[in-house]
Short mmCIF file of C-alpha atoms in Angstrom, two decimals:
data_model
loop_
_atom_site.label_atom_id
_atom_site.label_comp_id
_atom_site.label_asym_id
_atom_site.label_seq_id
_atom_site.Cartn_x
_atom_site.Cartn_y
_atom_site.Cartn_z
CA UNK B 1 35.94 34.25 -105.05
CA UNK B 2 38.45 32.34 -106.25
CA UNK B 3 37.84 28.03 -105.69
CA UNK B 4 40.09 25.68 -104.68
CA UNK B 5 39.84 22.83 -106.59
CA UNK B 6 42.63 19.43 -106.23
CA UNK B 7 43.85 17.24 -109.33
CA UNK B 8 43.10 13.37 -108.94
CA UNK B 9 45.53 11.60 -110.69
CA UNK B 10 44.71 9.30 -113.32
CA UNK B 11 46.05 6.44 -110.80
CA UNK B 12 43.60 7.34 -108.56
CA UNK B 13 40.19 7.20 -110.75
CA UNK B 14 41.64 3.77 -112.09
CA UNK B 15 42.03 2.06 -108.85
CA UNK B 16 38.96 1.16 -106.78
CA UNK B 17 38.35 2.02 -103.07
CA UNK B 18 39.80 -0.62 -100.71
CA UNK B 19 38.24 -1.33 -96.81
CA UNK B 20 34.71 -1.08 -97.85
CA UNK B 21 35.35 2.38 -99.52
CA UNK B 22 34.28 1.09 -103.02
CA UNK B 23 30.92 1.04 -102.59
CA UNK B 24 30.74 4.63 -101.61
CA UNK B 25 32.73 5.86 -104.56
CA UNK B 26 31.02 3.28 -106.77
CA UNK B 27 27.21 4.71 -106.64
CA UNK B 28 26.75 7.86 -108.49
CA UNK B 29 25.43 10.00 -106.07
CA UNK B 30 28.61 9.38 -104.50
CA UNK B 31 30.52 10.39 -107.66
CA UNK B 32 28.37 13.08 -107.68
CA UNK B 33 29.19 14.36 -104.28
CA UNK B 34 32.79 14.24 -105.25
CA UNK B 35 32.42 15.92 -108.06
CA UNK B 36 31.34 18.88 -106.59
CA UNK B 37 33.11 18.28 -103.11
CA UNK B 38 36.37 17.00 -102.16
CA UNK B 39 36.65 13.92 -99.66
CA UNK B 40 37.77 16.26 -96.91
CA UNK B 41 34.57 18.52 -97.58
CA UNK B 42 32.24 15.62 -97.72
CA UNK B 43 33.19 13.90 -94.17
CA UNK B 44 32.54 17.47 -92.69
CA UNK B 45 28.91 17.53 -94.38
CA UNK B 46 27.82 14.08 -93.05
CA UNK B 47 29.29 14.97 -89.53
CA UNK B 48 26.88 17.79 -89.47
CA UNK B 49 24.13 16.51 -90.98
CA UNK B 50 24.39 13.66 -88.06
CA UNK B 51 25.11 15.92 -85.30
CA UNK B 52 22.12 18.34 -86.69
CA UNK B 53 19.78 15.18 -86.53
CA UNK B 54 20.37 14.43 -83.01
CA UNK B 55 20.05 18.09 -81.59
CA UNK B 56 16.98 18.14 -83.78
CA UNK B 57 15.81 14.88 -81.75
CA UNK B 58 17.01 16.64 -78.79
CA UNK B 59 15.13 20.00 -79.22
CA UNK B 60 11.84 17.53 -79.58
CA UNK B 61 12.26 15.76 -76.29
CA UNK B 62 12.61 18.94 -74.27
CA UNK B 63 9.91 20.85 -76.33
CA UNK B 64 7.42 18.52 -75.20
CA UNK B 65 8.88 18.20 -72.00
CA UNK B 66 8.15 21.87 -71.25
CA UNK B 67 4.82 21.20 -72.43
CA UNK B 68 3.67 18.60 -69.83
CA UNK B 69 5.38 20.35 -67.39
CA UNK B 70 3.76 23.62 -68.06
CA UNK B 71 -0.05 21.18 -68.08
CA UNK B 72 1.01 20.31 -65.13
CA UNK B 73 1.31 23.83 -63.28
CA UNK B 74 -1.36 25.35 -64.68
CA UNK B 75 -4.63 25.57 -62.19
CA UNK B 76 -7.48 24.31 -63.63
CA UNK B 77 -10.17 24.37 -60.57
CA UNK B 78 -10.96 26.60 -57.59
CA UNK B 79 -8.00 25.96 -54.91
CA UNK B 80 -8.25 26.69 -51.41
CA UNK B 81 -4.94 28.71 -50.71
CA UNK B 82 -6.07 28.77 -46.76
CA UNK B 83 -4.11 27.06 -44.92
CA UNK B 84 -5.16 27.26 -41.15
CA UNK B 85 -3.91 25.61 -38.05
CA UNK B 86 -6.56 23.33 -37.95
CA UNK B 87 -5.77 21.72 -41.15
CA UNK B 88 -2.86 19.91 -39.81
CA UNK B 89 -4.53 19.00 -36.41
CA UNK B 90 -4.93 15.05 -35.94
CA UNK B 91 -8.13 13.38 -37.23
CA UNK B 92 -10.63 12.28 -34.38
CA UNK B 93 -10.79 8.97 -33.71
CA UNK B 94 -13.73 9.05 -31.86
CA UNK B 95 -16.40 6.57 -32.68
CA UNK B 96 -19.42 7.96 -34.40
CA UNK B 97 -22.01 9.37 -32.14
CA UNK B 98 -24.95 6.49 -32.15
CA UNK B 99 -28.32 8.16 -30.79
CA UNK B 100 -29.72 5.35 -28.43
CA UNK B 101 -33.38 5.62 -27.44
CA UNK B 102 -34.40 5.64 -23.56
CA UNK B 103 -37.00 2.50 -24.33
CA UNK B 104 -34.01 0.13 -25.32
CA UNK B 105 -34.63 -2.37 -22.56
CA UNK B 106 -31.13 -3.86 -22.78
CA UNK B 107 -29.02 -0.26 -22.61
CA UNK B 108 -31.50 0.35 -19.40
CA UNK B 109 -30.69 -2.76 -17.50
CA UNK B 110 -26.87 -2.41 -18.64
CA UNK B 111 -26.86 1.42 -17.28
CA UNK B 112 -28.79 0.41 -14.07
CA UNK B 113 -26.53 -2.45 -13.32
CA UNK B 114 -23.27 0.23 -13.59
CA UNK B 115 -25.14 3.04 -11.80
CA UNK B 116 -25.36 0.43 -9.29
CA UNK B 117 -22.12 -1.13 -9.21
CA UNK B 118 -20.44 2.50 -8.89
CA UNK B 119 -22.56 3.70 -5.94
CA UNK B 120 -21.94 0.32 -4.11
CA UNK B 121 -18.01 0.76 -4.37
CA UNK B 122 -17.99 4.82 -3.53
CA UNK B 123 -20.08 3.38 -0.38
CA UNK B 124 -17.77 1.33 0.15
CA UNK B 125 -14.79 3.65 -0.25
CA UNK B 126 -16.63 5.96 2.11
CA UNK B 127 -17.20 3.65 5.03
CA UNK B 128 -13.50 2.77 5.14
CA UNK B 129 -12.54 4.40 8.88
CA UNK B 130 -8.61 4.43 10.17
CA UNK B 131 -8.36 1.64 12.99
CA UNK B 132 -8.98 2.70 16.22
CA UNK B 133 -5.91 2.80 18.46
CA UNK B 134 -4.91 0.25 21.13
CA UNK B 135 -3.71 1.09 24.43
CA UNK B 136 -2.13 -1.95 26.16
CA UNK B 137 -1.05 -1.30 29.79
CA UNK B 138 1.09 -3.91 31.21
CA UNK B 139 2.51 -3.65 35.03
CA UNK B 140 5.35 -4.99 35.77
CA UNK B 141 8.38 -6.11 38.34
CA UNK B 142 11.60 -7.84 38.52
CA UNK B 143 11.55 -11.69 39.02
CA UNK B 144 12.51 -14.73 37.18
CA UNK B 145 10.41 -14.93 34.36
CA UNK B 146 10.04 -11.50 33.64
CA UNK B 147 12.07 -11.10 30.40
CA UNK B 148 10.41 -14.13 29.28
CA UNK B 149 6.88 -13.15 29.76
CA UNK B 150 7.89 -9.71 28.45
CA UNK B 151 9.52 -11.21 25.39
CA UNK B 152 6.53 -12.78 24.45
CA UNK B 153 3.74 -10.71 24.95
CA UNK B 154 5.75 -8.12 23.28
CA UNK B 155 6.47 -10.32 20.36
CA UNK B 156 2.44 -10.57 20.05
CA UNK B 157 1.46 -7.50 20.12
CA UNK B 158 4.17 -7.21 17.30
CA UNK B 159 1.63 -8.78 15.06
CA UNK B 160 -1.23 -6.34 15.69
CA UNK B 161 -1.59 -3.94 12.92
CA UNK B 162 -1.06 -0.31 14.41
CA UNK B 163 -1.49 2.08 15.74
CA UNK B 164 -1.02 0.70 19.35
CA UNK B 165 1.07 1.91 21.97
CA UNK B 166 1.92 -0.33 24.88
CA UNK B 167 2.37 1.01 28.56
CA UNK B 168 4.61 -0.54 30.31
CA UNK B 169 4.55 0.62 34.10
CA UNK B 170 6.82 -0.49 36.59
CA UNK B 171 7.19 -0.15 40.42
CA UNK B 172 9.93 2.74 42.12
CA UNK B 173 12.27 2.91 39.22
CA UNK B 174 12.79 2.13 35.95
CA UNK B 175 14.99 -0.56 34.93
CA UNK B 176 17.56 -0.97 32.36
CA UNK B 177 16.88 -4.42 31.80
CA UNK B 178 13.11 -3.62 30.72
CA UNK B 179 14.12 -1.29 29.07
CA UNK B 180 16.39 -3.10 27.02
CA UNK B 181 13.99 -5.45 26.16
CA UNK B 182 11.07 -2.91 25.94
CA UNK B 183 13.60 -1.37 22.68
CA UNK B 184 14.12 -4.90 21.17
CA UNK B 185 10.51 -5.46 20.46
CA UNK B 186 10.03 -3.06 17.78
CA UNK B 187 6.51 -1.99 19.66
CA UNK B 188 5.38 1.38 20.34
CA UNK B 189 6.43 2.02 23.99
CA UNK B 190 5.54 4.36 26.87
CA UNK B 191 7.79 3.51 29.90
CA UNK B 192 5.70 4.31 33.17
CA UNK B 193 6.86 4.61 36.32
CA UNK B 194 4.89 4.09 39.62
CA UNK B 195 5.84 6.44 42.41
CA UNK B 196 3.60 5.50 45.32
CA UNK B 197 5.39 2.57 47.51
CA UNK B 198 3.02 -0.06 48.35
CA UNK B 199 3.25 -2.22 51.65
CA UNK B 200 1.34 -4.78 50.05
CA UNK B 201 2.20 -7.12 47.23
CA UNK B 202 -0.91 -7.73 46.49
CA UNK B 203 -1.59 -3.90 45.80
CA UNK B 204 1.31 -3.18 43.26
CA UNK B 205 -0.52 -3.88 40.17
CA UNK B 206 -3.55 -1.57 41.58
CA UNK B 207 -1.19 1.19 42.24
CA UNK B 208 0.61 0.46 38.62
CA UNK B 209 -2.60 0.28 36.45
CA UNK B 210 -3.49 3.46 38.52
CA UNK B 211 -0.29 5.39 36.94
CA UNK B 212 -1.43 4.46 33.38
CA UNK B 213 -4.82 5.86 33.80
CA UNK B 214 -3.50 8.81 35.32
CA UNK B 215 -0.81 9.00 32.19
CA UNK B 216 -3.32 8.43 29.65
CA UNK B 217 -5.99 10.97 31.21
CA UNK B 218 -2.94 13.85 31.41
CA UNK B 219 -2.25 13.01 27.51
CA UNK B 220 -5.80 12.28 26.47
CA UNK B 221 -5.19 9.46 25.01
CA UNK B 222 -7.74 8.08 22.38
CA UNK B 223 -8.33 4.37 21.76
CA UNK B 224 -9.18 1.32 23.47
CA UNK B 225 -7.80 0.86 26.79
CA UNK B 226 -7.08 -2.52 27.77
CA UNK B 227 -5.09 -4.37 31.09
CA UNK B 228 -3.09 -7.33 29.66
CA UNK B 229 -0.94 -8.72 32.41
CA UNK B 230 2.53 -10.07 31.30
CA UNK B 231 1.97 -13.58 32.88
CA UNK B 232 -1.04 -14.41 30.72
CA UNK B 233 -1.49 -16.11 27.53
CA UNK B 234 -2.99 -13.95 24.58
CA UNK B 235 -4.13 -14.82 20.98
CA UNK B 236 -3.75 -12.34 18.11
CA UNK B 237 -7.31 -12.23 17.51
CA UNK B 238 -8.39 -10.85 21.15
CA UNK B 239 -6.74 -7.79 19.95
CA UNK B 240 -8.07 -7.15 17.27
CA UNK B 241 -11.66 -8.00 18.40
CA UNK B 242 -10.88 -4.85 20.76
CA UNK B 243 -11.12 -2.48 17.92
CA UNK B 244 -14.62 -3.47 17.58
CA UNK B 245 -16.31 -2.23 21.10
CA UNK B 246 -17.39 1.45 21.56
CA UNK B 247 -17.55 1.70 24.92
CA UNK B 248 -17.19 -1.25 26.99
CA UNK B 249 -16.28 -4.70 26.12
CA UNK B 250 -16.01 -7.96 27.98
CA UNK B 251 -15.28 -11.50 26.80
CA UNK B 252 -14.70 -15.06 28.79
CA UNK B 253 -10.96 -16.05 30.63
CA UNK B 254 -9.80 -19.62 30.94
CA UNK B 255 -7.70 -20.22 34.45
CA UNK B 256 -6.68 -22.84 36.47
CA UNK B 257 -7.92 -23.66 39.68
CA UNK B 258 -6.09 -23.06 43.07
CA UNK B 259 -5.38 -26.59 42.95
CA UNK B 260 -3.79 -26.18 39.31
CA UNK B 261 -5.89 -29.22 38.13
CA UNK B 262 -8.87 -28.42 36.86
CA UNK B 263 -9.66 -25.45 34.00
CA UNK B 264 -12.73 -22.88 34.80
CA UNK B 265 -13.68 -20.15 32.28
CA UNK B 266 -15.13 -16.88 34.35
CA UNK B 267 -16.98 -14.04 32.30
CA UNK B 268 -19.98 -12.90 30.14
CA UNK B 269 -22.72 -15.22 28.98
CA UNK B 270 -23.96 -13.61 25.82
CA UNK B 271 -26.87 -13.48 23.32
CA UNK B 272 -24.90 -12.35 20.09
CA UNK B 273 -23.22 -8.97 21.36
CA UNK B 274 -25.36 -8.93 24.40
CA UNK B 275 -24.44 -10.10 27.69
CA UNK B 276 -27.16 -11.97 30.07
CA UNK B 277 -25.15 -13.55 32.43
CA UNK B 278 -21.78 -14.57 34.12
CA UNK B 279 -19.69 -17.82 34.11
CA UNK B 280 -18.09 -18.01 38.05
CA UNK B 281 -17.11 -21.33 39.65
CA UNK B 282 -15.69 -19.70 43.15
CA UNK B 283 -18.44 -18.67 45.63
CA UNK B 284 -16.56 -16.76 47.35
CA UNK B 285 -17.02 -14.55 44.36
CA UNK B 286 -20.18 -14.64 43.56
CA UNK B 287 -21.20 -11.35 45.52
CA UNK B 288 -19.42 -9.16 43.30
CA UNK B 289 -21.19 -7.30 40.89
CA UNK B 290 -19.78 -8.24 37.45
CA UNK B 291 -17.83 -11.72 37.24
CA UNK B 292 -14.70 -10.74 35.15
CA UNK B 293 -11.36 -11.47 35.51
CA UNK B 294 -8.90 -8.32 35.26
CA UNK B 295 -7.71 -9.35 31.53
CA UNK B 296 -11.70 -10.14 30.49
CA UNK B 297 -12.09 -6.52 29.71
CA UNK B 298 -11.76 -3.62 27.91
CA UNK B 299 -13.19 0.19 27.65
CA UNK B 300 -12.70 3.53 25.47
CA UNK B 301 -10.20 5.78 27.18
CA UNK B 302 -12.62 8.98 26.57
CA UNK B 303 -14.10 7.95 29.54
CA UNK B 304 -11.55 8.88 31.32
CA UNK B 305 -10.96 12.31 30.38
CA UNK B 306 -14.40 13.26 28.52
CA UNK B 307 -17.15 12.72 30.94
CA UNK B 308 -19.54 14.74 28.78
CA UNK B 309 -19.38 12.48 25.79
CA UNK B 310 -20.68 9.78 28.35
CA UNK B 311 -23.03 11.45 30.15
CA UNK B 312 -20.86 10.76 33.51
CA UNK B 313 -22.70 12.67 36.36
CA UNK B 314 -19.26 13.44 37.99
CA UNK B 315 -15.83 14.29 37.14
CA UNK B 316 -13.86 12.19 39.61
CA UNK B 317 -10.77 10.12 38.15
CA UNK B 318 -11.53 6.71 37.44
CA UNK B 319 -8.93 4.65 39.62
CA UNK B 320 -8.88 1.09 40.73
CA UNK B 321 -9.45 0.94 44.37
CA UNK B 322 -6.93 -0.69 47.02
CA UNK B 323 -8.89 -0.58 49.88
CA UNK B 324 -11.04 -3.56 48.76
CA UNK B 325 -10.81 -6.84 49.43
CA UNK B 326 -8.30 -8.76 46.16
CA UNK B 327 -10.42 -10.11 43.78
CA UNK B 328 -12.86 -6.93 44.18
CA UNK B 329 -11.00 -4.47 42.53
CA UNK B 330 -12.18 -5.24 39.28
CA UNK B 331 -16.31 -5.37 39.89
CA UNK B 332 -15.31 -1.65 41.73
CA UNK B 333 -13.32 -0.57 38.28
CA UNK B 334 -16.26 -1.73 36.25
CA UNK B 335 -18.62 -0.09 38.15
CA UNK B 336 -17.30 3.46 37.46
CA UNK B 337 -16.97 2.99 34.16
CA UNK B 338 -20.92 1.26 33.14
CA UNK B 339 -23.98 1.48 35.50
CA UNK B 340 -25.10 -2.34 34.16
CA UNK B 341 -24.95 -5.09 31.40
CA UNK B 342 -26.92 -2.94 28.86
CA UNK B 343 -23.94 -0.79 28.38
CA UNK B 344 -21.44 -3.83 27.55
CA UNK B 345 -20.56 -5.57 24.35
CA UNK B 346 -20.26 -9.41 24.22
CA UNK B 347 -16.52 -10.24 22.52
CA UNK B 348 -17.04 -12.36 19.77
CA UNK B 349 -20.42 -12.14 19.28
CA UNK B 350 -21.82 -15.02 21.58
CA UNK B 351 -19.05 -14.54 23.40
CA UNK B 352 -18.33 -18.57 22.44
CA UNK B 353 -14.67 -18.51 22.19
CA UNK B 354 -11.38 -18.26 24.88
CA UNK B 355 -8.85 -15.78 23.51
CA UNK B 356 -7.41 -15.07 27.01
CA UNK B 357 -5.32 -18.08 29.62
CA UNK B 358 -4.67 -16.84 32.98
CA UNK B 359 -2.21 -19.47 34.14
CA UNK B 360 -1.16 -18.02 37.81
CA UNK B 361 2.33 -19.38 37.42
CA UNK B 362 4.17 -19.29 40.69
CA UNK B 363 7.91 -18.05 40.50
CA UNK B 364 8.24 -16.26 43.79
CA UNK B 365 11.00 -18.74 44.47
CA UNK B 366 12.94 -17.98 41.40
CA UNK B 367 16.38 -15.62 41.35
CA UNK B 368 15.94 -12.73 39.04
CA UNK B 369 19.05 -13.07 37.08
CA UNK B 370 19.92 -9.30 36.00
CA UNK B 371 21.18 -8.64 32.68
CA UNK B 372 21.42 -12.07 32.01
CA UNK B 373 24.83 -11.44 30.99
CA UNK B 374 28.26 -13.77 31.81
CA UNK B 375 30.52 -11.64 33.84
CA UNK B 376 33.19 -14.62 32.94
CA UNK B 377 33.43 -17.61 31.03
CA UNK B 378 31.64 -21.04 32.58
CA UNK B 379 33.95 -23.61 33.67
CA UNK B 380 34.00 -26.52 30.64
CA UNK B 381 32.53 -29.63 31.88
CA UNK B 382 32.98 -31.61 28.75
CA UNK B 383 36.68 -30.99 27.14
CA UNK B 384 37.01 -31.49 23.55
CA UNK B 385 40.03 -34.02 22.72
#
């Protein structure tokens, strides 16, 4: 094969290798290098002899590379391939079970003391009863303080926490007026009327508390049945003393004299809930059997319409009476309903406190104004300049 070999001229071996090139043609190995290979040749060499170098570098890194990676795969121990359900539940973070002995004295008295505490409050929980329900009966009629003393008895019995349902009886007809204002006091209502005509004035509220009983006996009413006139005075807690009697229960009334000057108190006399006497200033009451004023009472309305549960030798209606002389009918009432004191219940216990005024206000002289509306404007007395 045939080599290619190129002259130098003499210039060139003469003249010495500027830009740092001197010292590479000046050593011999150099020289020798050209001798045998041209410049052109000898760049080419170097370039691969630095380009083998780094690839050689190269070739290390990833040999060792595949090495470690290949240490790294490799299973060496006994590996649970497994994998159940369970394994990737969360941990318990229960606290450890501690085994306490039955002769620690302080876990005993702490257990007894909770043992304790939770059987007191699920007695508790389990003596809670509903309330009982009150059943207010209230006669009646038109004259001129009737809205007022309907306005406020109904805005006290407003107060009482339910259920109650007042009865409201009136005489002949019912009236739009009381009814009106029987609406506007956001109580529990029952609007009675009384169809038997009495001659007597005296009578109407017999014949009137007679239609409640008779309304409540149809309906079998159950609470605690109690005759609150709309002329007297009542406190909030009379009413709910009521819920407290069973059968029959009976507490003192403050009135005025006929004379209007002088306060009595007539009712019970009582040892704690039991009553041992009467308070009764008038002799001309003092043959009657119980000394109680018609408000100074109250009695469960099963009486009326479950004579069994009582033990009530007959089943006649219990009705106030009009054929006895006024001030009678309620020792007649009482006398259907208990056979003596032993039967009653002293409200409050000791019976030492008036939560019931019977005022006797006279208004028979006073115009009923009905509607208490103003068909027309007043005249002005005082002009405004």
């Amino acid at each position: 094969m045939p080599s290619i070999r190129r002259t130098l001229s003499p210039a060139f071996h003469g003249r010495s290798t500027q830009n740092g090139a001197a010292g590479f043609s000046s050593s011999p190995s150099n020289k020798l290098l050209h001798k045998h290979f041209p410049s052109s040749a000898s760049s080419t060499l170097l370039n691969l002899v630095y380009r083998r170098g780094w690839r050689r570098s190269f070739c290390r890194c990833l040999f060792f590379f595949l090495i470690g990676l290949l240490f790294g795969i490799t299973p060496f121990g006994q590996m649970d391939t497994d994998i159940r359900p369970k394994d990737f539940a969360s941990p318990d973070l229960r606290p450890p079970h501690v085994h306490l002995q039955s002769d620690d004295p302080i876990f005993s008295y702490v257990a007894l003391g909770v043992n304790t505490q939770l059987e007191q409050h699920n007695e508790v929980t389990d003596s809670i009863e509903p309330l009982k329900q009150l059943i207010v009966v209230t006669p009646t009629h038109n004259r001129g303080f009737q809205v007022y003393f309907l306005n406020r008895l109904g805005q006290v019995l407003r107060l009482v926490k339910p259920p109650l349902v007042w009865i409201v009886v009136e005489e002949k007809t019912v009236s739009l007026e009381t009814a009106q204002i029987l609406r506007k006091t956001g109580v529990m209502y029952r609007h009675v009327v009384s169809t038997r005509n009495s001659s007597d004035v005296k009578d109407r509220g017999v014949h009137q508390r007679n239609a409640a009983l008779e309304h409540i006996e149809r309906h079998k009413l159950d609470g605690i049945v109690f005759f609150a006139d709309d002329d007297n005075v009542y406190t909030l807690e009379l009413f709910e003393s009521l819920r407290t009697t069973s059968r029959f229960g009976t507490w003192p009334v403050a009135m005025l004299e006929q004379s209007k000057n002088k306060a009595i108190v007539e009712g019970p006399v009582c040892n704690a809930s039991r009553v041992i006497g009467w308070h009764t200033n008038e002799k001309s009451k003092r043959l009657r059997r119980f000394h109680v004023d018609m408000s100074g009472f109250a009695f469960s309305s099963t009486i009326l319409w479950d004579p069994k549960r009582w033990g009530r030798p007959c089943s006649n209606p219990i009705r106030q009476l009009d054929t006895v002389k006024e001030g009678f009918q309620e020792t007649t009432f009482i006398e259907q309903v208990v056979e003596d004191e032993s039967q009653m219940e002293g409200i409050p216990p000791g019976c030492s406190k008036v939560m019931n005024w019977h005022l006797h206000l006279d208004t028979g002289n006073v115009v009923y104004p009905k509607g208490w509306l103003l068909e027309k404007n007043l005249e002005v007395i005082l002009s405004i300049k």
